[in-house]
Coordinates of C-alpha atoms in Angstrom, one line a residue:
M1205 CA 0.0 0.1 0.0
T1206 CA 1.4 3.1 -0.9
D1207 CA 0.4 6.6 0.5
A1208 CA -0.4 7.8 -2.7
L1209 CA -3.7 9.8 -0.9
K1210 CA -1.5 11.5 1.1
R1211 CA 0.6 12.8 -1.8
L1212 CA -2.4 13.6 -3.4
S1213 CA -4.3 15.5 -0.9
D1214 CA -0.6 17.5 -0.2
E1215 CA -0.3 18.4 -3.9
G1216 CA -3.8 20.2 -3.2
V1217 CA -6.4 17.9 -4.4
A1218 CA -9.3 17.2 -1.6
I1219 CA -10.2 13.2 -1.9
W1220 CA -13.9 12.8 -1.6
L1221 CA -16.0 9.5 -1.7
D1222 CA -18.6 9.0 -4.4
D1223 CA -21.1 6.7 -2.6
L1224 CA -23.2 6.7 0.9
S1225 CA -25.2 4.3 2.4
R1226 CA -26.5 3.8 6.1
Q1227 CA -24.5 0.7 6.2
R1228 CA -21.5 2.9 5.6
I1229 CA -22.4 5.1 7.8
T1230 CA -23.5 2.7 11.1
S1231 CA -20.5 0.3 10.3
G1232 CA -17.9 3.2 11.1
N1233 CA -16.7 2.8 7.7
L1234 CA -17.4 6.3 6.8
A1235 CA -15.3 7.5 9.9
E1236 CA -12.8 4.8 9.2
L1237 CA -12.3 6.3 5.5
I1238 CA -11.7 9.4 6.6
D1239 CA -9.3 8.8 9.3
Q1240 CA -7.1 6.5 7.0
Q1241 CA -7.9 7.4 3.4
H1242 CA -7.3 11.0 3.7
V1243 CA -11.5 11.2 2.9
V1244 CA -12.6 14.8 3.6
G1245 CA -16.0 14.7 1.5
V1246 CA -18.7 12.5 0.1
T1247 CA -21.1 13.2 -3.3
T1248 CA -24.6 11.0 -3.7
N1249 CA -26.7 10.7 -6.5
P1250 CA -30.2 8.8 -6.8
S1251 CA -28.2 5.5 -8.2
I1252 CA -26.0 5.5 -5.3
F1253 CA -29.1 5.7 -3.0
Q1254 CA -31.3 3.2 -5.2
K1255 CA -28.5 0.4 -4.6
A1256 CA -28.2 1.6 -1.4
I1257 CA -32.2 1.0 -0.4
S1258 CA -32.6 -1.7 -2.5
E1259 CA -29.7 -3.8 -1.0
G1260 CA -29.6 -4.9 2.5
H1261 CA -32.0 -4.3 5.7
G1262 CA -30.1 -0.6 6.9
Y1263 CA -33.4 1.0 6.2
D1264 CA -36.0 -1.6 7.3
Q1265 CA -37.0 0.4 10.8
Q1266 CA -37.0 3.9 9.0
L1267 CA -39.4 2.5 6.1
A1268 CA -42.0 0.8 8.7
D1269 CA -42.7 3.8 10.4
L1270 CA -43.0 6.1 7.6
A1271 CA -44.9 3.0 6.0
A1272 CA -47.2 3.1 9.2
R1273 CA -47.6 7.3 8.7
K1274 CA -48.4 5.9 5.2
V1275 CA -46.2 9.2 3.6
T1276 CA -46.0 9.1 -0.1
V1277 CA -42.9 7.9 -1.8
D1278 CA -41.6 11.1 -2.3
E1279 CA -41.4 12.1 1.0
A1280 CA -39.8 8.9 1.9
I1281 CA -37.0 9.1 0.2
R1282 CA -37.1 13.1 1.1
M1283 CA -36.9 11.5 4.7
I1284 CA -34.4 8.8 4.3
T1285 CA -31.7 10.3 2.1
T1286 CA -31.4 13.5 3.7
A1287 CA -31.5 11.3 7.2
D1288 CA -28.2 9.7 5.8
V1289 CA -26.6 13.2 4.3
R1290 CA -27.0 15.0 8.1
D1291 CA -25.6 11.6 9.5
A1292 CA -22.9 11.7 7.1
A1293 CA -22.5 15.7 7.7
D1294 CA -22.1 15.1 11.7
I1295 CA -19.6 12.6 11.1
L1296 CA -17.2 14.8 8.4
R1297 CA -17.8 18.2 11.3
P1298 CA -14.3 17.7 12.5
V1299 CA -12.9 18.2 9.0
Y1300 CA -15.4 20.9 7.8
D1301 CA -14.2 22.9 11.5
S1302 CA -10.5 22.0 10.7
T1303 CA -10.4 23.5 6.2
D1304 CA -12.7 26.6 7.7
G1305 CA -15.6 25.0 5.7
Q1306 CA -13.8 24.0 2.6
D1307 CA -14.2 20.0 3.0
G1308 CA -15.7 17.8 5.1
R1309 CA -19.1 18.2 2.4
V1310 CA -22.0 15.8 1.6
S1311 CA -23.5 16.4 -1.3
I1312 CA -27.2 16.0 -1.6
E1313 CA -29.0 16.0 -4.9
V1314 CA -32.4 18.3 -6.1
D1315 CA -35.4 15.9 -7.6
P1316 CA -33.4 15.4 -11.1
R1317 CA -37.2 16.1 -12.5
L1318 CA -36.8 19.3 -11.9
A1319 CA -33.8 19.9 -14.6
H1320 CA -35.4 21.9 -16.9
Y1321 CA -37.4 24.1 -14.5
T1322 CA -35.9 26.7 -12.7
A1323 CA -38.4 28.2 -10.1
A1324 CA -38.9 24.6 -9.1
T1325 CA -35.3 23.8 -8.4
I1326 CA -35.1 26.6 -6.3
A1327 CA -37.4 26.0 -4.2
E1328 CA -36.3 21.8 -3.6
A1329 CA -32.8 23.6 -2.9
K1330 CA -34.1 26.0 -0.4
Q1331 CA -36.3 23.1 1.3
L1332 CA -33.2 20.5 0.9
A1333 CA -31.0 22.8 2.9
W1334 CA -33.7 23.5 5.7
L1335 CA -34.3 19.7 5.9
V1336 CA -30.7 18.1 6.3
D1337 CA -29.7 21.9 8.3
R1338 CA -26.5 20.9 8.4
P1339 CA -23.4 24.2 7.4
N1340 CA -21.5 21.3 5.4
T1341 CA -24.1 20.2 3.2
L1342 CA -23.8 21.1 -0.9
I1343 CA -27.2 21.0 -2.7
K1344 CA -26.8 19.8 -6.1
I1345 CA -28.2 21.6 -9.2
P1346 CA -27.7 20.7 -12.7
A1347 CA -25.5 22.7 -15.1
T1348 CA -28.3 22.9 -17.4
K1349 CA -29.5 25.4 -19.2
A1350 CA -32.7 26.6 -16.6
G1351 CA -30.2 25.4 -13.9
L1352 CA -27.9 28.5 -14.4
P1353 CA -30.2 30.9 -12.9
A1354 CA -30.8 28.4 -10.1
I1355 CA -27.5 28.6 -8.9
T1356 CA -27.0 32.7 -9.0
E1357 CA -30.7 32.2 -7.1
V1358 CA -29.4 29.7 -4.5
I1359 CA -25.8 31.1 -3.9
G1360 CA -27.6 34.2 -3.6
L1361 CA -29.7 33.1 -0.5
G1362 CA -26.5 32.0 1.1
I1363 CA -27.1 28.3 0.2
S1364 CA -23.7 26.6 -0.7
V1365 CA -24.3 24.2 -4.3
N1366 CA -22.5 21.7 -5.7
V1367 CA -23.0 22.1 -9.6
T1368 CA -23.2 18.7 -11.3
L1369 CA -23.4 17.6 -14.9
I1370 CA -20.7 19.9 -16.6
F1371 CA -19.3 18.5 -19.6
S1372 CA -18.4 21.2 -21.5
L1373 CA -16.0 24.3 -21.3
E1374 CA -18.6 26.7 -22.6
R1375 CA -21.1 26.2 -19.8
Y1376 CA -18.3 25.3 -17.5
R1377 CA -17.9 29.3 -17.9
A1378 CA -21.5 29.5 -17.4
V1379 CA -21.6 28.3 -14.2
M1380 CA -18.6 30.4 -12.4
D1381 CA -20.5 33.0 -14.1
A1382 CA -23.2 32.0 -12.3
Y1383 CA -21.9 31.4 -8.9
L1384 CA -20.0 34.9 -9.1
A1385 CA -23.9 36.4 -10.0
G1386 CA -25.0 35.3 -6.8
L1387 CA -22.0 36.0 -5.0
E1388 CA -22.6 39.6 -5.9
K1389 CA -26.4 38.9 -5.1
A1390 CA -25.3 37.9 -1.5
R1391 CA -23.1 40.9 -0.9
E1392 CA -25.8 42.9 -1.8
R1393 CA -28.0 41.2 0.9
G1394 CA -25.5 41.7 3.7
L1395 CA -24.6 38.1 3.6
D1396 CA -21.3 36.9 4.7
L1397 CA -19.4 35.2 1.7
S1398 CA -17.1 33.2 3.6
K1399 CA -19.7 31.3 4.7
I1400 CA -20.8 30.2 1.0
H1401 CA -18.8 27.2 -0.3
S1402 CA -19.5 26.0 -3.9
V1403 CA -17.6 23.2 -6.3
A1404 CA -18.1 22.8 -10.1
S1405 CA -18.7 19.2 -10.9
F1406 CA -17.3 18.8 -14.4
F1407 CA -17.6 15.1 -15.2
V1408 CA -14.1 13.1 -17.3
S1409 CA -15.0 9.6 -18.0
R1410 CA -18.2 9.6 -20.1
V1411 CA -16.1 12.5 -22.7
D1412 CA -13.5 9.1 -23.2
S1413 CA -16.7 6.7 -24.0
E1414 CA -18.3 8.7 -26.2
I1415 CA -15.5 9.9 -28.2
D1416 CA -13.6 6.4 -28.0
K1417 CA -16.6 4.9 -29.5
R1418 CA -16.5 7.8 -32.7
L1419 CA -12.9 7.5 -33.0
N1420 CA -13.2 3.6 -33.1
A1421 CA -15.8 4.2 -35.7
I1422 CA -13.6 5.6 -37.9
G1423 CA -10.6 3.2 -37.2
T1424 CA -7.9 5.4 -38.8
D1425 CA -4.4 4.9 -37.2
E1426 CA -4.6 8.9 -36.5
A1427 CA -8.4 7.9 -34.6
K1428 CA -6.8 5.3 -32.6
A1429 CA -4.1 7.2 -31.7
L1430 CA -6.4 10.0 -29.8
K1431 CA -8.8 7.4 -27.8
G1432 CA -8.4 8.3 -24.1
K1433 CA -6.7 11.5 -24.6
A1434 CA -10.2 14.1 -25.0
A1435 CA -11.4 13.5 -21.3
L1436 CA -8.1 14.5 -20.2
A1437 CA -7.3 17.7 -22.1
N1438 CA -11.5 18.8 -21.5
A1439 CA -10.7 19.1 -17.9
R1440 CA -7.1 20.5 -18.3
L1441 CA -8.4 23.3 -20.5
A1442 CA -11.6 23.1 -17.9
Y1443 CA -8.8 24.3 -15.2
E1444 CA -7.3 26.8 -17.6
A1445 CA -10.9 28.3 -17.7
Y1446 CA -10.9 28.6 -13.9
E1447 CA -7.6 29.9 -13.0
E1448 CA -8.3 33.0 -15.5
V1449 CA -11.7 33.4 -14.0
F1450 CA -10.7 33.6 -10.3
S1451 CA -7.9 35.7 -10.7
S1452 CA -10.0 38.6 -13.1
E1453 CA -11.3 41.9 -11.6
R1454 CA -14.6 40.3 -10.5
W1455 CA -13.5 37.7 -9.0
V1456 CA -10.8 40.2 -7.0
A1457 CA -13.8 42.5 -5.6
L1458 CA -15.4 39.8 -4.3
D1459 CA -12.3 38.4 -3.1
K1460 CA -11.9 41.3 -0.8
A1461 CA -15.5 40.5 0.6
Q1462 CA -13.7 37.1 1.7
A1463 CA -15.8 35.0 -0.9
N1464 CA -14.7 31.6 -1.5
K1465 CA -13.5 30.4 -5.1
Q1466 CA -15.8 27.7 -6.8
R1467 CA -13.4 24.7 -7.0
P1468 CA -13.7 22.6 -9.6
L1469 CA -14.5 19.0 -9.3
W1470 CA -13.4 15.7 -11.2
A1471 CA -16.6 13.9 -11.6
S1472 CA -17.0 10.2 -12.8
T1473 CA -13.5 9.3 -12.0
G1474 CA -14.0 5.7 -12.4
V1475 CA -12.3 4.2 -15.6
K1476 CA -15.1 3.0 -18.3
D1477 CA -12.4 1.1 -20.1
P1478 CA -10.4 -1.8 -18.9
A1479 CA -7.3 -0.8 -21.6
Y1480 CA -6.8 2.3 -19.5
K1481 CA -4.9 2.4 -15.9
D1482 CA -7.6 2.4 -13.2
T1483 CA -6.1 5.4 -11.8
L1484 CA -6.1 7.8 -14.9
Y1485 CA -8.5 10.2 -14.2
V1486 CA -7.1 10.6 -10.5
V1487 CA -2.8 11.0 -11.6
D1488 CA -3.3 12.7 -14.4
L1489 CA -5.5 15.2 -13.2
V1490 CA -3.6 16.5 -10.4
A1491 CA -3.5 20.4 -9.4
P1492 CA -4.0 22.7 -6.5
G1493 CA -7.7 23.8 -5.4
T1494 CA -9.2 20.6 -7.0
V1495 CA -11.7 17.9 -5.7
N1496 CA -11.6 14.4 -6.9
T1497 CA -14.7 12.4 -6.1
M1498 CA -14.0 8.5 -6.5
P1499 CA -16.0 5.4 -6.4
E1500 CA -14.5 2.7 -3.7
A1501 CA -12.7 1.0 -6.6
T1502 CA -10.9 4.3 -7.6
L1503 CA -9.6 5.3 -3.9
E1504 CA -8.7 1.7 -3.4
A1505 CA -6.6 0.9 -6.5
T1506 CA -5.0 5.2 -5.8
A1507 CA -4.4 4.2 -2.2
D1508 CA -2.8 0.6 -3.7
H1509 CA -0.4 1.5 -6.8
G1510 CA -1.4 5.2 -8.0
E1511 CA 1.8 7.3 -9.0
V1512 CA 1.5 10.8 -7.7
S1513 CA 4.0 12.9 -9.3
G1514 CA 3.0 16.4 -8.9
D1515 CA 0.7 19.2 -10.8
T1516 CA -0.1 17.0 -14.0
V1517 CA -2.5 19.8 -15.2
R1518 CA -0.8 23.4 -15.2
G1519 CA 1.8 23.7 -18.1
T1520 CA -0.4 21.2 -20.7
Y1521 CA -2.6 24.0 -22.1
A1522 CA -1.3 24.1 -25.5
Q1523 CA -0.9 20.1 -25.8
A1524 CA -4.5 19.5 -24.4
R1525 CA -5.9 22.4 -27.2
A1526 CA -4.3 20.6 -29.9
E1527 CA -5.6 16.9 -28.9
L1528 CA -9.4 18.3 -28.9
D1529 CA -8.5 20.6 -31.9
A1530 CA -7.3 17.2 -34.0
V1531 CA -10.6 15.2 -32.5
E1532 CA -12.8 18.1 -34.3
K1533 CA -10.3 17.5 -37.8
L1534 CA -11.3 14.0 -37.6
G1535 CA -15.5 15.2 -37.9
I1536 CA -16.3 14.4 -34.4
S1537 CA -18.4 17.3 -33.4
Y1538 CA -17.2 18.8 -29.7
D1539 CA -20.3 20.6 -29.6
D1540 CA -22.6 17.7 -30.2
V1541 CA -20.6 15.4 -28.1
V1542 CA -21.2 17.7 -25.1
Q1543 CA -24.8 18.6 -25.9
L1544 CA -25.9 14.4 -26.4
L1545 CA -23.4 14.1 -22.8
E1546 CA -25.6 16.1 -21.2
D1547 CA -28.7 15.5 -22.4
E1548 CA -27.9 11.8 -21.4
G1549 CA -26.8 12.6 -17.8
V1550 CA -30.4 14.2 -17.2
E1551 CA -31.9 11.4 -18.7
K1552 CA -30.0 9.0 -16.5
F1553 CA -30.2 10.7 -13.6
E1554 CA -33.9 10.7 -14.1
A1555 CA -34.2 7.1 -14.7
S1556 CA -32.1 6.5 -11.4
W1557 CA -34.9 8.6 -9.6
N1558 CA -37.3 6.6 -11.4
D1559 CA -35.8 3.1 -10.0
L1560 CA -35.3 5.2 -6.5
L1561 CA -39.0 5.6 -6.4
K1562 CA -39.9 2.2 -7.4
S1563 CA -37.6 0.3 -4.9
T1564 CA -38.9 2.3 -2.1
E1565 CA -42.6 1.6 -3.2
A1566 CA -41.7 -1.9 -2.9
E1567 CA -39.8 -1.7 0.3
L1568 CA -43.0 0.8 1.8
E1569 CA -45.4 -2.2 0.6
R1570 CA -43.3 -5.2 2.0
L1571 CA -42.9 -3.6 5.4
A1572 CA -46.5 -1.4 5.7
P1573 CA -48.4 -2.8 8.9
S1574 CA -51.5 -5.4 8.1
E1575 CA -54.6 -3.6 8.9
A1576 CA -56.3 -5.3 11.9

């Protein structure tokens, strides 16, 4: 076992776990990962909760109580997921305190069915923040066109946000703009900007999955030579945009008011193609001020054999641009790929949410008290 995770942390990368379940909380496993594996945050999504609820019996007592009260399945999901997030937030509270609020964070998602509805997303974010009632929560809002004004308004209310499902560089810039606009609103309202935090979840592996598929279809040696390069190039250019925006005059004015930078978060960092090294989207995306949220298998692989050799992002921008240009010259449209991935991402989260509804409904029916 190497201490690659410590080296990663020392390079300024915050290690978050992309998984949460009641079993992980009650068994002490989450506390152990924080203590021994340098984990300083947790992210969740509908798929993670669906898996947790449908496997094992950790939720039986709460589900039985909810069934006895005849709550709706939507209310049951909110009670279950917010309870887990609240408990995880309490476990991570010492990290939150020791990092002045930067880490020790747990994310919870707005209902993905609201992804294209601004007002509903804002209302849901406010409700989730109230329900969880922990300062170290991040509310996940998708970076759809309807999500952008919601991000501004929610940040403007002083609620910390994890912006999710970012695939394109153009949309990422719009997300950073929405965050800065939210901080400006919060400042106008007299809120303490130092208490507002945000991460921007830039998705990685799915970019390679889609572009590699198109490169394989072209089938030339030139196309095959570009496989496995687009996702890293895209993420590295996102970091270049982050450096630019958070050194602008607009940012300097907010920085003077004690605002926090919106950190880039590398999401979807589990490797999909077994031909690639299983730590690819960790060790090749090392840069200060970033977050990498890893599935447990990726976390374990990095701990076991990850080779962390310092910053692998800054200084790569020209090469990254050349690689994306080369893909474009082969007739693969960047704009088409990133729009497809956003559409699919929203659809997948919505499908996972529907699966979560079905699993929870089945459990409520199974555990419902028989009428006398």
